[in-house]
Amino acid sequence: MIDNLDKNILNALTENARLSYAEIAKANRVSPATVHVRVEKMRKAGIITGAKLSIDPRKLGFDICCFIGIILRQAGDYPSALEKLKALPEVTEAYYTTGQYSVLIKVLVRNIDDLQKLLIERLQVIDEIQSTETLISLQTPIQRTIQAT
Amino acid sequence: MIDNLDKNILNALTENARLSYAEIAKANRVSPATVHVRVEKMRKAGIITGAKLSIDPRKLGFDICCFIGIILRQAGDYPSALEKLKALPEVTEAYYTTGQYSVLIKVLVRNIDDLQKLLIERLQVIDEIQSTETLISLQTPIQRTIQAT
DNA sequence: ACTGAAAGGTAAAAGGG
DNA sequence: CCCTTTTACCTTTCAGT
């Protein structure tokens, strides 16, 4: 399926997506054309889905990161609740989960006031939501990508 | 601090980090060199922290994504617990949080067996950890970056 | 399937308004 | 502060092995 060269290319690019194919090629003693072919192959296979710039949300004024565990009234409420969550730009991630909560979302907001408004005026008014539990993230000490092995 | 051009560049690149400066320049009716200067400025300011390849973990055999809420025995246990969590490659994210849990981690594993082994043999044996609660993510319907506004 | 060379395009640096 | 120009490098393609 994927060999060592593929893995090395993936691991190099997941660290730094703007690394040139030429440099990766040199490190792996192959030609830049080969790196190009491999990347295209993995893109077509759906292994590589894109490349995103990493930005520091705090530098853009989003000082608060938190997770909100959402408990829905009924399991069947999930699709319509999701549509309403998608409409909130502060919600950057959502996970449909088993366990404690039905949905776990990650939100970025500018300050505590914005968080409070989001919770009271835009989340808790959603009919499908029974209750929410907020976990404010004080620090993000680990942030990395899975290594291809 | 940052103007509209900066914001447009950020939003374009957060969507697709391999977009060429020439294309961004054309869309904003400025020269490619200007885009380059702005990007460098934002990199030096710490707004842009890097670029990462997005990959599909399932295509690499990591079929299970879950969040684990960790309750520590004592608040002071955090630094040493964190070091032990960093040593586990399956832990891709960690958040130090207020509320329900002390630490929330995101883990990627290949299958249920690996999850069970991780929980029992490598997490619950950590002295600083009092208890854990696992939320298995069945689906990730929202995954996006904050928009600069 | 990889390589090497060729063509086109892009990034980065320098100079001018 | 932004533009144009320039140079060097990079990506991408294709014929050949």
mmCIF file of C-alpha atoms in Angstrom, chain A residues 22-119:
data_model
loop_
_atom_site.group_PDB
_atom_site.id
_atom_site.type_symbol
_atom_site.label_atom_id
_atom_site.label_comp_id
_atom_site.label_asym_id
_atom_site.label_seq_id
_atom_site.Cartn_x
_atom_site.Cartn_y
_atom_site.Cartn_z
ATOM 1 C CA ALA A 22 13.640 19.127 -3.898
ATOM 2 C CA GLU A 23 14.674 19.089 -0.240
ATOM 3 C CA ILE A 24 12.627 16.005 0.574
ATOM 4 C CA ALA A 25 14.152 14.336 -2.491
ATOM 5 C CA LYS A 26 17.686 15.129 -1.337
ATOM 6 C CA ALA A 27 17.033 13.766 2.158
ATOM 7 C CA ASN A 28 15.714 10.529 0.677
ATOM 8 C CA ARG A 29 18.229 10.263 -2.190
ATOM 9 C CA VAL A 30 15.616 10.220 -4.931
ATOM 10 C CA SER A 31 14.765 12.750 -7.640
ATOM 11 C CA PRO A 32 12.307 15.607 -7.076
ATOM 12 C CA ALA A 33 10.129 14.095 -9.785
ATOM 13 C CA THR A 34 9.702 10.946 -7.725
ATOM 14 C CA VAL A 35 8.588 12.935 -4.708
ATOM 15 C CA HIS A 36 6.084 14.701 -6.926
ATOM 16 C CA VAL A 37 4.714 11.443 -8.276
ATOM 17 C CA ARG A 38 4.366 9.979 -4.769
ATOM 18 C CA VAL A 39 2.576 13.039 -3.413
ATOM 19 C CA GLU A 40 0.130 12.976 -6.332
ATOM 20 C CA LYS A 41 -0.456 9.278 -5.750
ATOM 21 C CA MET A 42 -1.271 9.864 -2.092
ATOM 22 C CA ARG A 43 -3.475 12.801 -2.951
ATOM 23 C CA LYS A 44 -5.463 10.689 -5.396
ATOM 24 C CA ALA A 45 -5.696 7.900 -2.814
ATOM 25 C CA GLY A 46 -7.244 10.370 -0.367
ATOM 26 C CA ILE A 47 -4.419 10.017 2.145
ATOM 27 C CA ILE A 48 -3.425 13.641 1.678
ATOM 28 C CA THR A 49 -6.518 15.810 1.890
ATOM 29 C CA GLY A 50 -4.974 19.250 1.705
ATOM 30 C CA ALA A 51 -2.630 21.668 3.400
ATOM 31 C CA LYS A 52 -3.603 24.195 5.980
ATOM 32 C CA LEU A 53 -1.804 27.167 7.396
ATOM 33 C CA SER A 54 -1.372 27.009 11.134
ATOM 34 C CA ILE A 55 -2.186 30.264 12.810
ATOM 35 C CA ASP A 56 -2.089 31.418 16.408
ATOM 36 C CA PRO A 57 -5.714 32.254 17.283
ATOM 37 C CA ARG A 58 -4.618 34.490 20.151
ATOM 38 C CA LYS A 59 -2.723 36.726 17.777
ATOM 39 C CA LEU A 60 -6.012 37.284 15.947
ATOM 40 C CA GLY A 61 -7.805 38.174 19.161
ATOM 41 C CA PHE A 62 -9.340 34.777 19.887
ATOM 42 C CA ASP A 63 -8.074 34.448 23.432
ATOM 43 C CA ILE A 64 -10.393 31.716 24.611
ATOM 44 C CA CYS A 65 -10.466 28.144 23.413
ATOM 45 C CA CYS A 66 -12.927 25.755 24.950
ATOM 46 C CA PHE A 67 -14.650 22.467 24.534
ATOM 47 C CA ILE A 68 -18.371 22.216 25.054
ATOM 48 C CA GLY A 69 -19.978 18.868 25.704
ATOM 49 C CA ILE A 70 -23.522 18.833 24.393
ATOM 50 C CA ILE A 71 -26.287 16.516 25.509
ATOM 51 C CA LEU A 72 -29.162 16.267 23.031
ATOM 52 C CA ARG A 73 -32.763 15.634 23.991
ATOM 53 C CA GLN A 74 -33.037 12.674 21.645
ATOM 54 C CA ALA A 75 -30.532 10.760 19.552
ATOM 55 C CA GLY A 76 -32.575 11.553 16.442
ATOM 56 C CA ASP A 77 -32.004 15.257 16.998
ATOM 57 C CA TYR A 78 -28.431 14.980 15.808
ATOM 58 C CA PRO A 79 -28.789 15.964 12.111
ATOM 59 C CA SER A 80 -30.788 19.112 12.737
ATOM 60 C CA ALA A 81 -28.637 20.109 15.726
ATOM 61 C CA LEU A 82 -25.546 19.730 13.560
ATOM 62 C CA GLU A 83 -26.923 22.097 10.936
ATOM 63 C CA LYS A 84 -27.445 24.729 13.603
ATOM 64 C CA LEU A 85 -23.929 24.219 14.964
ATOM 65 C CA LYS A 86 -22.450 24.587 11.487
ATOM 66 C CA ALA A 87 -24.031 28.020 11.260
ATOM 67 C CA LEU A 88 -21.997 29.229 14.237
ATOM 68 C CA PRO A 89 -18.578 30.379 12.966
ATOM 69 C CA GLU A 90 -17.030 30.093 16.439
ATOM 70 C CA VAL A 91 -17.476 26.318 16.299
ATOM 71 C CA THR A 92 -14.271 25.108 14.681
ATOM 72 C CA GLU A 93 -14.643 21.389 15.330
ATOM 73 C CA ALA A 94 -17.481 19.015 16.151
ATOM 74 C CA TYR A 95 -17.380 15.349 17.065
ATOM 75 C CA TYR A 96 -20.315 12.987 17.295
ATOM 76 C CA THR A 97 -19.414 10.875 20.285
ATOM 77 C CA THR A 98 -20.411 7.966 22.455
ATOM 78 C CA GLY A 99 -20.282 8.379 26.217
ATOM 79 C CA GLN A 100 -20.823 11.379 28.414
ATOM 80 C CA TYR A 101 -21.954 13.706 25.628
ATOM 81 C CA SER A 102 -23.715 13.358 22.286
ATOM 82 C CA VAL A 103 -21.628 16.013 20.591
ATOM 83 C CA LEU A 104 -18.339 17.561 21.600
ATOM 84 C CA ILE A 105 -17.474 20.890 20.008
ATOM 85 C CA LYS A 106 -14.403 23.061 20.089
ATOM 86 C CA VAL A 107 -14.991 26.799 19.995
ATOM 87 C CA LEU A 108 -12.757 29.843 19.701
ATOM 88 C CA VAL A 109 -14.030 33.150 21.054
ATOM 89 C CA ARG A 110 -12.500 36.545 21.733
ATOM 90 C CA ASN A 111 -13.303 36.833 25.443
ATOM 91 C CA ILE A 112 -15.469 35.639 28.302
ATOM 92 C CA ASP A 113 -18.330 37.932 27.298
ATOM 93 C CA ASP A 114 -18.451 36.402 23.846
ATOM 94 C CA LEU A 115 -18.352 32.933 25.374
ATOM 95 C CA GLN A 116 -21.251 33.745 27.653
ATOM 96 C CA LYS A 117 -23.279 35.174 24.783
ATOM 97 C CA LEU A 118 -22.527 32.166 22.637
ATOM 98 C CA LEU A 119 -23.631 29.775 25.381
#
